[in-house]
Coordinates of C-alpha atoms and ligand atoms in Angstrom, one line a residue:
M21 CA 12.6 3.6 -13.8
C22 CA 14.1 2.8 -17.2
G23 CA 12.8 0.0 -19.4
I24 CA 14.6 -2.8 -21.3
V25 CA 13.3 -4.9 -24.2
A26 CA 15.4 -7.3 -26.3
Y27 CA 14.3 -9.9 -28.9
V28 CA 15.8 -12.7 -31.0
G29 CA 13.7 -14.8 -33.3
Y30 CA 11.8 -14.8 -36.6
R31 CA 10.0 -11.4 -36.3
N32 CA 11.2 -7.9 -37.1
A33 CA 13.2 -7.3 -33.9
V34 CA 13.3 -3.5 -34.3
R35 CA 9.5 -3.4 -34.5
V36 CA 9.1 -5.8 -31.5
C37 CA 11.5 -3.8 -29.4
I38 CA 10.1 -0.4 -30.2
Q39 CA 6.5 -1.6 -29.5
G40 CA 7.7 -3.1 -26.2
L41 CA 9.4 0.2 -25.3
A42 CA 6.1 2.0 -25.9
E43 CA 4.5 -0.2 -23.3
L44 CA 7.2 0.8 -20.8
E45 CA 6.8 4.5 -21.5
Y46 CA 4.9 5.0 -18.3
R47 CA 8.1 4.3 -16.4
G48 CA 9.7 7.4 -18.0
Y49 CA 10.8 8.3 -21.5
D50 CA 13.6 10.8 -21.5
A51 CA 15.4 9.0 -24.3
S52 CA 15.4 5.7 -26.0
G53 CA 17.8 3.7 -28.1
I54 CA 18.2 0.4 -30.0
V55 CA 21.0 -1.8 -31.4
F56 CA 20.2 -4.3 -34.2
V57 CA 22.0 -6.1 -37.0
A58 CA 22.2 -4.4 -40.4
N59 CA 24.5 -5.3 -43.3
G60 CA 26.2 -8.0 -41.1
T61 CA 27.2 -5.6 -38.4
L62 CA 25.6 -3.9 -35.3
E63 CA 24.0 -0.6 -35.7
V64 CA 22.8 1.8 -33.0
V65 CA 20.1 4.4 -33.2
K66 CA 19.1 6.7 -30.3
E67 CA 16.7 9.6 -29.9
L68 CA 15.5 11.9 -27.1
G69 CA 11.9 11.6 -25.9
R70 CA 9.3 8.9 -26.4
P71 CA 10.0 5.6 -28.3
E72 CA 7.8 7.0 -31.0
N73 CA 10.5 9.5 -31.7
L74 CA 12.9 6.6 -32.1
R75 CA 10.6 4.9 -34.6
K76 CA 10.5 8.1 -36.6
K77 CA 14.3 8.1 -37.0
F78 CA 13.9 5.1 -39.3
V79 CA 12.6 7.3 -42.2
D80 CA 13.2 4.4 -44.8
G81 CA 11.2 1.9 -42.7
L82 CA 12.3 -0.4 -39.9
P83 CA 15.4 -2.5 -40.7
N84 CA 14.7 -6.2 -41.0
S85 CA 16.9 -7.4 -38.1
R86 CA 16.1 -10.7 -36.3
I87 CA 17.9 -9.6 -33.1
A88 CA 17.9 -6.3 -31.1
I89 CA 18.3 -4.8 -27.7
A90 CA 16.5 -1.6 -26.7
H91 CA 16.1 0.8 -23.8
N92 CA 14.0 3.7 -22.5
R93 CA 16.0 5.9 -20.3
W94 CA 14.6 7.8 -17.3
A95 CA 17.6 10.0 -16.6
T96 CA 19.3 9.4 -13.2
H97 CA 23.1 9.4 -13.5
G98 CA 24.0 12.1 -16.1
V99 CA 21.9 14.6 -18.0
N100 CA 19.4 13.6 -20.6
N101 CA 21.2 13.7 -23.9
I102 CA 21.9 11.3 -26.8
E103 CA 25.3 10.3 -25.4
N104 CA 23.8 9.2 -22.1
A105 CA 21.0 7.2 -23.8
H106 CA 21.4 3.4 -23.9
P107 CA 22.6 1.1 -25.4
H108 CA 26.2 1.9 -24.4
S109 CA 29.3 0.4 -25.9
D110 CA 33.0 -0.1 -25.3
C111 CA 35.9 1.7 -26.9
E112 CA 35.8 -0.2 -30.2
G113 CA 32.0 -0.4 -30.5
I114 CA 31.9 -4.2 -30.2
I115 CA 30.0 -4.7 -26.9
F116 CA 26.6 -3.0 -26.6
L117 CA 24.4 -3.1 -23.5
A118 CA 21.4 -1.7 -21.9
H119 CA 21.0 -1.4 -18.1
N120 CA 18.5 -0.7 -15.4
G121 CA 19.8 -0.1 -11.9
I122 CA 22.7 1.7 -10.4
I123 CA 26.4 0.6 -10.2
E124 CA 27.6 1.7 -6.8
N125 CA 31.3 1.4 -7.4
A126 CA 31.1 3.2 -10.7
C127 CA 33.4 6.1 -9.8
G128 CA 36.4 3.9 -8.8
L129 CA 35.9 1.6 -11.8
R130 CA 35.8 4.6 -14.2
E131 CA 39.0 6.0 -12.8
N132 CA 40.8 2.7 -13.1
L133 CA 39.5 2.2 -16.7
S134 CA 40.6 5.8 -17.6
L135 CA 44.1 5.0 -16.3
R136 CA 44.1 2.0 -18.7
D137 CA 43.2 4.4 -21.7
H138 CA 39.5 3.6 -22.0
R139 CA 37.6 6.5 -23.6
F140 CA 34.1 7.3 -22.4
K141 CA 31.3 8.7 -24.5
S142 CA 28.8 9.2 -21.8
T143 CA 28.7 10.1 -18.1
T144 CA 26.6 7.1 -17.1
D145 CA 27.6 4.3 -14.7
T146 CA 26.4 1.8 -17.3
E147 CA 29.1 2.5 -19.9
I148 CA 31.7 1.3 -17.5
I149 CA 30.3 -2.3 -17.7
A150 CA 30.8 -2.3 -21.5
H151 CA 34.5 -1.3 -21.1
L152 CA 35.0 -3.9 -18.4
I153 CA 33.5 -6.6 -20.6
E154 CA 35.7 -5.4 -23.5
E155 CA 38.8 -6.0 -21.4
S156 CA 37.7 -9.3 -20.1
N157 CA 36.5 -10.5 -23.5
K158 CA 40.0 -10.2 -24.8
V159 CA 41.0 -13.0 -22.5
V160 CA 37.9 -15.2 -22.2
G161 CA 34.6 -15.8 -24.1
L162 CA 31.7 -13.3 -23.9
E163 CA 29.7 -15.3 -21.3
E164 CA 32.7 -15.8 -19.1
A165 CA 33.7 -12.1 -19.5
V166 CA 30.2 -11.0 -18.4
R167 CA 30.3 -13.3 -15.4
T168 CA 33.7 -12.1 -14.3
V169 CA 32.8 -8.4 -14.7
L170 CA 29.5 -8.8 -12.8
A171 CA 31.3 -10.4 -9.9
G172 CA 33.3 -7.2 -9.5
I173 CA 30.3 -4.9 -9.6
S174 CA 28.3 -3.7 -6.7
G175 CA 24.9 -2.3 -7.0
S176 CA 21.7 -3.3 -8.9
Y177 CA 21.3 -4.3 -12.5
A178 CA 19.1 -5.7 -15.1
L179 CA 21.3 -6.1 -18.2
V180 CA 21.0 -7.1 -21.8
I181 CA 24.2 -7.5 -23.8
I182 CA 25.1 -8.1 -27.4
S183 CA 28.4 -8.3 -29.2
K184 CA 29.5 -7.6 -32.7
K185 CA 31.6 -10.7 -32.6
E186 CA 28.6 -12.9 -31.8
P187 CA 25.7 -11.0 -33.3
E188 CA 23.2 -13.9 -32.8
K189 CA 23.5 -14.1 -29.1
I190 CA 21.8 -12.1 -26.3
I191 CA 23.1 -12.3 -22.7
A192 CA 20.7 -11.2 -20.0
A193 CA 21.6 -10.8 -16.3
R194 CA 19.8 -9.7 -13.2
N195 CA 20.7 -8.5 -9.7
G196 CA 18.2 -6.4 -7.7
S197 CA 16.3 -5.1 -10.7
S198 CA 13.5 -6.9 -12.5
L199 CA 14.2 -8.8 -15.7
W200 CA 11.8 -11.2 -17.4
L201 CA 12.3 -13.7 -20.2
G202 CA 9.5 -14.6 -22.7
M203 CA 9.4 -17.5 -25.0
G204 CA 7.5 -18.0 -28.3
N205 CA 7.8 -20.5 -31.1
G206 CA 11.6 -20.4 -31.8
E207 CA 11.9 -16.9 -30.4
F208 CA 12.9 -15.3 -27.1
F209 CA 12.1 -11.9 -25.5
V210 CA 13.8 -10.2 -22.6
A211 CA 12.1 -7.3 -20.8
S212 CA 12.3 -5.4 -17.5
E213 CA 8.6 -6.2 -17.1
P214 CA 6.3 -8.6 -18.9
S215 CA 3.9 -5.9 -20.2
A216 CA 6.6 -5.2 -22.9
M217 CA 6.2 -8.7 -24.5
L218 CA 2.6 -9.7 -23.7
A219 CA 1.5 -8.7 -27.2
F220 CA 3.7 -11.6 -28.5
T221 CA 3.8 -14.2 -25.8
K222 CA 2.2 -15.1 -22.5
S223 CA 4.9 -17.6 -21.6
A224 CA 7.3 -15.8 -19.3
L225 CA 9.6 -16.2 -16.3
P226 CA 11.2 -13.8 -14.0
L227 CA 15.0 -14.2 -13.7
V228 CA 16.3 -14.5 -10.1
D229 CA 19.1 -12.3 -8.6
G230 CA 22.5 -13.7 -9.8
D231 CA 21.0 -15.3 -12.9
I232 CA 22.8 -15.0 -16.3
A233 CA 20.8 -16.2 -19.3
V234 CA 22.4 -16.9 -22.7
I235 CA 20.0 -17.0 -25.7
E236 CA 21.4 -18.2 -29.0
N237 CA 20.2 -20.4 -31.9
G238 CA 16.8 -20.8 -30.5
S239 CA 18.0 -22.1 -27.2
L240 CA 18.3 -20.8 -23.7
V241 CA 20.7 -21.6 -20.9
I242 CA 20.4 -20.0 -17.5
S243 CA 23.1 -20.2 -14.9
D244 CA 23.0 -18.9 -11.3
A245 CA 25.3 -16.7 -9.3
R246 CA 27.7 -19.6 -8.7
G247 CA 27.9 -20.3 -12.4
E248 CA 25.9 -23.5 -12.2
R249 CA 23.3 -24.3 -14.7
V250 CA 19.7 -23.9 -13.4
H251 CA 16.3 -24.8 -14.6
R252 CA 13.7 -22.1 -14.4
E253 CA 10.0 -22.7 -15.4
F254 CA 8.2 -20.6 -17.9
R255 CA 4.7 -20.0 -16.8
N256 CA 1.6 -18.8 -18.5
V257 CA 1.1 -15.2 -17.5
T258 CA -2.6 -14.5 -17.3
W259 CA -2.2 -10.7 -16.7
N260 CA -3.4 -8.2 -19.2
V261 CA -0.9 -5.4 -20.2
E262 CA -2.1 -3.1 -17.4
E263 CA -1.7 -5.8 -14.8
A264 CA 1.7 -6.7 -16.1
K265 CA 2.9 -3.1 -15.7
R266 CA 2.1 -3.5 -12.0
E267 CA 4.0 -6.8 -12.0
G268 CA 1.2 -8.5 -10.2
Y269 CA 0.5 -5.8 -7.6
A270 CA -3.1 -4.6 -7.5
H271 CA -2.0 -0.9 -7.7
Y272 CA 1.1 1.1 -8.6
T273 CA 0.9 2.5 -5.1
L274 CA 1.4 -0.9 -3.6
K275 CA 4.2 -1.7 -6.1
E276 CA 5.9 1.5 -5.1
I277 CA 5.5 0.9 -1.4
F278 CA 7.3 -2.4 -2.0
Q279 CA 9.9 -0.6 -4.0
G280 CA 10.7 1.5 -0.9
P281 CA 13.8 -0.6 0.1
E282 CA 15.2 -0.4 -3.4
A283 CA 14.5 3.4 -3.4
V284 CA 16.5 3.9 -0.2
G285 CA 19.3 1.8 -1.6
N286 CA 19.4 3.7 -4.8
S287 CA 19.4 7.0 -3.0
I288 CA 22.3 6.2 -0.8
F289 CA 24.4 4.1 -3.2
D290 CA 27.6 6.0 -4.2
R291 CA 26.9 8.5 -1.5
I292 CA 28.8 6.8 1.3
K293 CA 32.5 6.8 0.4
E294 CA 35.2 5.4 2.5
G295 CA 32.8 5.2 5.4
R296 CA 31.8 8.9 5.1
P297 CA 28.7 10.6 3.8
A298 CA 29.3 12.2 0.4
C299 CA 26.0 13.6 -0.9
A300 CA 26.9 17.0 -2.1
D301 CA 30.6 17.2 -2.4
D302 CA 30.9 20.9 -3.4
S303 CA 33.4 23.4 -2.0
K304 CA 30.9 26.4 -2.1
L305 CA 28.3 24.4 -0.2
R306 CA 30.9 23.4 2.3
E307 CA 31.8 27.0 2.9
K308 CA 28.2 28.1 3.1
I309 CA 27.3 25.3 5.6
R310 CA 30.4 26.1 7.7
R311 CA 29.4 29.7 8.0
A312 CA 25.5 29.4 8.0
R313 CA 23.6 30.5 11.1
R314 CA 20.5 28.5 10.0
I315 CA 19.0 26.5 7.1
V316 CA 15.7 27.7 5.8
S317 CA 13.6 25.0 4.1
S318 CA 10.3 24.8 2.3
A319 CA 8.3 22.4 0.3
C320 CA 4.8 20.9 -0.1
G321 CA 2.9 17.8 1.1
T322 CA 5.1 14.7 1.6
A323 CA 8.2 16.6 0.6
L324 CA 7.5 19.0 3.4
Y325 CA 7.3 16.2 5.9
S326 CA 10.5 14.8 4.7
L327 CA 12.0 18.2 5.4
E328 CA 10.5 18.1 8.9
L329 CA 12.3 14.8 9.4
G330 CA 15.5 16.4 7.9
K331 CA 15.2 19.2 10.4
Y332 CA 15.5 16.6 13.3
F333 CA 18.5 15.0 11.6
I334 CA 20.3 18.2 10.8
E335 CA 19.7 19.8 14.2
Q336 CA 20.6 16.6 16.0
Y337 CA 23.8 15.9 14.1
A338 CA 25.0 19.2 12.5
K339 CA 23.7 21.4 15.4
L340 CA 22.4 23.8 12.8
P341 CA 18.9 25.3 13.3
V342 CA 16.5 24.4 10.5
E343 CA 13.3 26.3 9.8
V344 CA 10.7 24.5 7.8
E345 CA 7.8 26.2 6.2
I346 CA 4.9 25.4 3.8
A347 CA 6.1 26.7 0.4
S348 CA 2.8 28.5 -0.4
E349 CA 3.2 30.5 2.9
F350 CA 6.9 31.0 2.6
Y351 CA 6.7 33.0 -0.6
T352 CA 3.3 34.7 -0.1
K353 CA 4.4 36.3 3.2
N354 CA 7.8 37.3 1.7
S355 CA 9.8 35.4 4.3
I356 CA 13.0 36.8 5.8
I357 CA 16.0 35.1 4.3
D358 CA 19.4 36.5 3.2
V359 CA 22.8 35.8 1.8
G360 CA 24.0 34.0 4.9
D361 CA 21.3 31.4 4.7
V362 CA 21.2 28.1 3.0
F363 CA 17.8 27.3 1.4
L364 CA 16.9 23.6 1.3
T365 CA 14.0 22.3 -0.7
V366 CA 12.6 18.9 -1.7
S367 CA 10.4 18.0 -4.7
Q368 CA 9.8 14.6 -6.2
S369 CA 8.5 16.1 -9.5
G370 CA 10.9 19.0 -9.6
E371 CA 8.2 21.3 -10.8
T372 CA 5.7 22.0 -8.0
L373 CA 4.9 25.6 -8.5
D374 CA 4.6 26.6 -4.8
T375 CA 8.0 25.0 -4.2
L376 CA 9.5 26.7 -7.2
E377 CA 8.2 30.1 -6.0
A378 CA 9.7 29.6 -2.6
L379 CA 13.0 28.7 -4.2
R380 CA 12.9 31.8 -6.4
L381 CA 12.2 34.0 -3.5
A382 CA 15.1 32.6 -1.5
Q383 CA 17.4 33.0 -4.5
S384 CA 16.2 36.6 -5.1
K385 CA 17.4 37.4 -1.6
G386 CA 20.8 35.9 -2.2
A387 CA 20.4 32.5 -0.3
F388 CA 22.4 29.5 -1.5
S389 CA 20.0 26.9 -2.7
V390 CA 20.1 23.1 -2.4
S391 CA 17.3 20.9 -3.8
I392 CA 16.6 17.2 -3.5
V393 CA 14.6 16.1 -6.6
N394 CA 13.6 12.9 -8.3
K395 CA 12.9 14.0 -11.9
M396 CA 15.9 15.2 -13.8
G397 CA 15.6 17.9 -16.4
T398 CA 13.0 19.8 -14.4
V399 CA 13.1 23.4 -13.4
I400 CA 13.8 23.2 -9.7
P401 CA 17.1 21.3 -10.0
S402 CA 18.1 23.3 -13.0
I403 CA 18.0 26.6 -11.2
S404 CA 19.3 25.4 -7.8
D405 CA 22.9 26.0 -6.8
I406 CA 23.2 22.3 -5.9
A407 CA 20.8 19.6 -7.0
I408 CA 20.8 16.1 -5.4
F409 CA 18.9 13.5 -7.4
Q410 CA 16.9 10.7 -5.7
N411 CA 17.6 8.1 -8.4
I412 CA 14.5 6.1 -7.6
G413 CA 12.8 5.9 -11.0
R414 CA 9.4 7.2 -11.8
E415 CA 6.7 7.2 -9.1
V416 CA 3.3 6.6 -10.8
G417 CA 0.9 6.6 -7.9
V418 CA -0.3 10.1 -7.0
A419 CA 0.5 9.5 -3.4
S420 CA 4.3 9.7 -2.7
T421 CA 5.5 6.6 -1.0
K422 CA 9.0 5.5 -2.1
S423 CA 9.8 9.2 -2.6
F424 CA 9.4 10.0 1.1
L425 CA 11.7 7.2 2.1
S426 CA 14.3 8.2 -0.5
Q427 CA 14.2 11.8 0.5
A428 CA 14.5 10.9 4.2
A429 CA 17.6 8.8 3.4
I430 CA 19.3 11.6 1.5
L431 CA 18.5 14.1 4.3
L432 CA 20.0 11.8 6.9
L433 CA 23.2 11.5 4.8
L434 CA 23.2 15.3 4.3
S435 CA 22.9 15.9 8.0
L436 CA 25.9 13.7 8.7
E437 CA 27.8 15.4 5.9
F438 CA 27.0 18.8 7.4
A439 CA 28.0 17.5 10.8
K440 CA 31.4 16.6 9.3
I441 CA 31.8 20.0 7.8
R442 CA 30.8 21.8 11.0
E443 CA 32.9 19.5 13.1
T444 CA 30.0 18.5 15.2
L445 CA 30.7 14.8 14.4
V446 CA 28.6 12.4 16.4
E447 CA 30.1 9.4 18.0
D448 CA 27.4 7.1 16.5
M449 CA 28.1 8.3 12.9
E450 CA 29.6 5.0 11.9
E451 CA 26.8 3.1 13.5
I452 CA 24.2 5.2 11.7
L453 CA 25.9 4.8 8.3
Q454 CA 26.3 1.1 8.8
G455 CA 22.7 0.9 9.9
L456 CA 21.5 3.0 7.0
K457 CA 23.1 0.5 4.6
N458 CA 21.1 -2.2 6.3
V459 CA 17.8 -0.3 6.2
P460 CA 16.6 -1.7 2.9
A461 CA 16.9 -5.3 4.4
L462 CA 15.0 -4.2 7.5
M463 CA 12.3 -2.5 5.4
R464 CA 11.9 -5.8 3.5
K465 CA 11.3 -7.6 6.8
V466 CA 8.7 -5.0 7.7
L467 CA 7.0 -5.3 4.3
A468 CA 6.9 -9.0 4.7
Q469 CA 4.3 -8.5 7.4
S470 CA 1.9 -7.0 4.9
E471 CA -0.8 -9.6 5.6
N472 CA -0.8 -8.7 9.3
V473 CA -1.2 -5.0 8.4
R474 CA -3.9 -5.9 5.9
A475 CA -5.9 -7.9 8.5
L476 CA -5.6 -5.0 11.0
S477 CA -6.6 -2.4 8.5
T478 CA -9.8 -4.3 7.8
Q479 CA -10.7 -4.1 11.5
Y480 CA -10.2 -0.3 11.4
S481 CA -11.4 0.7 8.0
H482 CA -14.9 1.6 9.2
F483 CA -13.7 4.4 11.5
H484 CA -14.1 8.0 10.2
N485 CA -11.3 9.7 12.2
F486 CA -7.8 8.8 13.3
L487 CA -5.2 10.4 15.5
Y488 CA -1.6 9.8 14.6
L489 CA 1.0 10.3 17.4
G490 CA 4.8 10.4 17.3
R491 CA 7.7 12.1 19.0
K492 CA 11.1 13.2 17.9
F493 CA 12.2 11.4 14.7
N494 CA 8.8 9.8 14.4
L495 CA 6.7 13.0 14.7
P496 CA 7.2 13.9 11.0
V497 CA 6.4 10.2 10.2
A498 CA 3.1 10.6 12.1
F499 CA 2.2 13.6 9.9
E500 CA 3.2 11.7 6.7
G501 CA 1.2 8.6 7.9
A502 CA -1.9 10.7 8.5
L503 CA -1.5 12.4 5.1
K504 CA -1.3 9.0 3.4
L505 CA -4.5 7.8 5.1
K506 CA -6.3 11.0 4.1
E507 CA -5.3 11.0 0.5
L508 CA -5.6 7.3 -0.2
S509 CA -8.7 6.4 1.9
Y510 CA -10.5 9.8 2.3
V511 CA -10.5 9.1 6.0
H512 CA -9.9 12.1 8.3
A513 CA -6.6 11.7 10.2
E514 CA -4.7 14.2 12.1
A515 CA -1.2 14.0 13.5
Y516 CA 0.1 15.4 16.7
G517 CA 3.2 15.4 18.8
A518 CA 2.4 12.7 21.4
G519 CA 3.2 15.1 24.2
E520 CA 1.0 17.9 22.8
M521 CA -2.1 15.8 22.5
K522 CA -3.1 16.4 26.2
H523 CA -3.3 20.1 25.4
G524 CA -6.4 19.8 23.3
P525 CA -6.9 16.9 21.0
L526 CA -7.3 14.4 23.8
A527 CA -10.9 15.7 24.1
L528 CA -11.6 14.0 20.8
I529 CA -10.8 10.5 22.1
D530 CA -13.6 8.1 22.6
K531 CA -14.4 4.6 21.5
D532 CA -15.0 5.8 17.9
F533 CA -11.7 7.7 17.5
P534 CA -8.7 5.3 17.2
T535 CA -5.1 6.4 17.7
M536 CA -2.1 5.2 15.8
A537 CA 0.9 5.6 18.2
I538 CA 4.4 5.3 16.9
A539 CA 6.4 4.0 19.8
P540 CA 9.6 2.3 18.9
R541 CA 12.0 1.6 21.8
D542 CA 14.1 4.8 21.6
S543 CA 15.1 7.8 23.7
V544 CA 11.4 9.1 23.9
Y545 CA 9.9 5.7 24.5
E546 CA 8.9 6.2 28.1
K547 CA 7.3 9.5 27.3
V548 CA 5.2 8.0 24.5
I549 CA 4.1 5.2 26.8
S550 CA 2.7 7.8 29.2
N551 CA 0.9 9.5 26.3
I552 CA -0.5 6.1 25.3
E553 CA -1.8 5.5 28.8
E554 CA -3.6 8.8 28.7
I555 CA -5.5 7.6 25.6
K556 CA -6.3 4.1 27.0
T557 CA -7.7 5.7 30.1
R558 CA -10.2 7.5 27.9
G559 CA -11.3 4.4 26.1
G560 CA -9.8 5.1 22.7
P561 CA -8.9 2.2 20.5
L562 CA -5.2 2.1 20.1
I563 CA -2.8 0.6 17.5
A564 CA 0.9 0.9 18.4
I565 CA 3.9 0.5 16.2
A566 CA 6.6 -0.9 18.5
T567 CA 10.0 -2.6 18.5
E568 CA 10.0 -6.4 18.3
G569 CA 10.1 -8.0 21.7
D570 CA 8.3 -5.1 23.4
E571 CA 5.8 -7.0 25.6
R572 CA 4.9 -4.0 27.7
I573 CA 3.3 -2.2 24.9
G574 CA 1.4 -5.3 24.0
R575 CA -0.4 -5.0 27.3
L576 CA -1.4 -1.4 26.7
A577 CA -2.4 -1.3 23.1
D578 CA -5.3 -3.1 21.4
H579 CA -3.1 -4.1 18.5
V580 CA 0.6 -3.8 17.9
L581 CA 2.6 -3.8 14.6
Y582 CA 6.2 -4.6 15.1
I583 CA 9.4 -3.3 13.5
P584 CA 12.9 -4.7 14.0
E585 CA 15.3 -3.1 16.4
T586 CA 17.4 -0.3 14.9
H587 CA 19.1 3.0 15.7
E588 CA 16.5 5.6 16.6
A589 CA 17.3 7.8 13.6
L590 CA 16.6 4.9 11.3
S591 CA 13.3 3.8 12.8
P592 CA 11.3 6.3 10.6
F593 CA 12.1 4.2 7.5
L594 CA 10.4 1.2 9.1
T595 CA 7.5 3.0 10.8
A596 CA 6.8 5.0 7.6
S597 CA 6.7 1.7 5.5
I598 CA 4.1 0.3 7.9
L599 CA 2.0 3.4 7.8
Q600 CA 2.0 3.4 4.0
L601 CA 0.8 -0.2 4.0
F602 CA -1.9 0.6 6.6
A603 CA -3.2 3.6 4.5
Y604 CA -3.1 1.5 1.4
Y605 CA -5.2 -1.4 2.9
V606 CA -7.7 0.9 4.5
A607 CA -8.2 2.5 1.1
L608 CA -8.5 -0.9 -0.5
D609 CA -11.2 -1.9 2.0
R610 CA -13.1 1.3 1.4
G611 CA -13.0 0.8 -2.4
C612 CA -11.0 4.0 -3.1
D613 CA -9.3 5.0 -6.3
I614 CA -5.9 4.3 -4.9
D615 CA -3.5 5.2 -7.7
T616 CA -5.4 8.4 -8.6
P617 CA -7.2 9.6 -5.5
R618 CA -10.1 12.0 -6.2
N619 CA -9.3 15.7 -6.6
L620 CA -5.5 15.2 -6.6
A621 CA -2.8 15.3 -9.3
K622 CA 0.8 13.9 -9.3
S623 CA 2.4 17.2 -10.2
I624 CA 0.9 20.4 -9.0
T625 CA 2.0 23.3 -11.2
V626 CA -0.6 25.8 -10.1
A627 CA -0.2 28.1 -7.1
Ligands
LIG704 O1 6.5 16.7 -6.5 P1 6.6 17.3 -5.2 O2 7.4 16.4 -4.2 O3 7.0 18.7 -5.1 O4 5.1 17.2 -4.6 C1 4.7 17.8 -3.4 C2 3.3 17.4 -3.0 O5 2.4 17.9 -4.0 C3 3.2 15.9 -2.9 O6 4.1 15.4 -2.0 C4 1.8 15.5 -2.5 O7 1.5 15.9 -1.2 C5 1.6 14.0 -2.6 N1 0.3 13.7 -3.1 C6 1.7 13.3 -1.3 O8 1.5 12.0 -1.3

């Protein structure tokens, strides 16, 4: 995620902002930039890399501005270069703004602005907002212009805005992306998280979605989405800097589990156009997919399980066979792949060496390569024929959580896009797309039950072994859920297809070997119920994840965690969220090192 810091008051605003940006570095630091007042006008300075590089640009010392807005960029829309670094400005260089989030309708807005002769300096979605405010500000005052423009924008944003015409005013606005205000003695801070201002003040408040705050002449006015003035209380933040980075969550992993809905939203925004999936709109890919006999795919860990889920999506909807293989095996056995194949890979970090080797092998044999990656500027997307970015911000916890959900969302969209290309269009395409848009809301409902999951985890955290079962779309989720439990809590967990369990693993089942059965009401529900009965007969403790209102399963399982009703292809987003929480709370009970589990690293660049 990117980071925002702004300041107005009696201190050196450039120093305050760069110091704040340094606190936000952990969220990503591809580039940073700042706007401040110098010689009665606004000046902008940007630099690639860490905020320290930005500081070094001021070779004659930091200018003595009392107001500034600043930003750390973690590249999502557009490559990492100076032009794409924030703050962005309008045609005349009057309005400057820094933004976290994603503007969904950026493409259409950009086209319209171009027709009205606006000239763009960057390829970001953010710059569009500056041009829109420029237009509106010719007719109404700055605050009104901001309000009007934000009403026409869809997507998420935390924004800070400053204008050359009113260089003593900062406007801050929030919708779906964190933004905090801080207050000192005659000074105000704005930051995407409180850690950026804790060195100066402990008095802070989080803005609410729809809020627009105007800071000027030592006063603050906040109005809500309807434009009505609201009173929001500053409170004394007792967190230290490290706690503030986690925004109150005990661990980054928990924060990132709760960012799952936003991650899914950011991954699909802008990729459903006119009711159709548009993930990788590329003529060569279309041609390859039309002619392909199969997709060959390979990755590691969680990314591998997201591909396993992608296989179910692609085979179900695009009727195209997908082979999935562990990357370290794929390249060591010199797998068979050729020019007619499409090679698909997934990597959060974009630099996992095993995955990279698999990609290189596929390319050396002439396959067309598509990668889904979170981190821009890394080697895997840079050498792939097509790179699709997850747009979910940095994932700090070693265990992938929001990444899995984002990758799954992109793979579902891709499968529908391939279905369109191959004319295997499914009747329920509309329903799935509509449902997918609603998934973040359903995930929030699931996460709201975290206290139930926590209580249940406590009852089960003393067990040493778990069996995770699923079928169809939820079989890869079972594997991913078991991996989460293993790596976060160091508890042995193995996943099986629910139907396969009677061919061996059933022998393990006794009162000390609990089963986590994923059993939403879907096309394989009855079969999973039979499998659950086989376990109960053998006296194994059983937790089921089921659809709300399912009383039958309540009579079979010892405990049930419920998800809302949804299309069966969408249930993995909900079941995976529950399993992430479950693994987290078991690990918490067992006192594990949750954000940095023993023996593991976030990015594995050795083979
Ligand atoms: O960065 P990548 O997605 O390529 O990483 C792949 C695996 O190393 C990663 O998913 C790993 O399994 C995580 N620790 C899982 O939580």
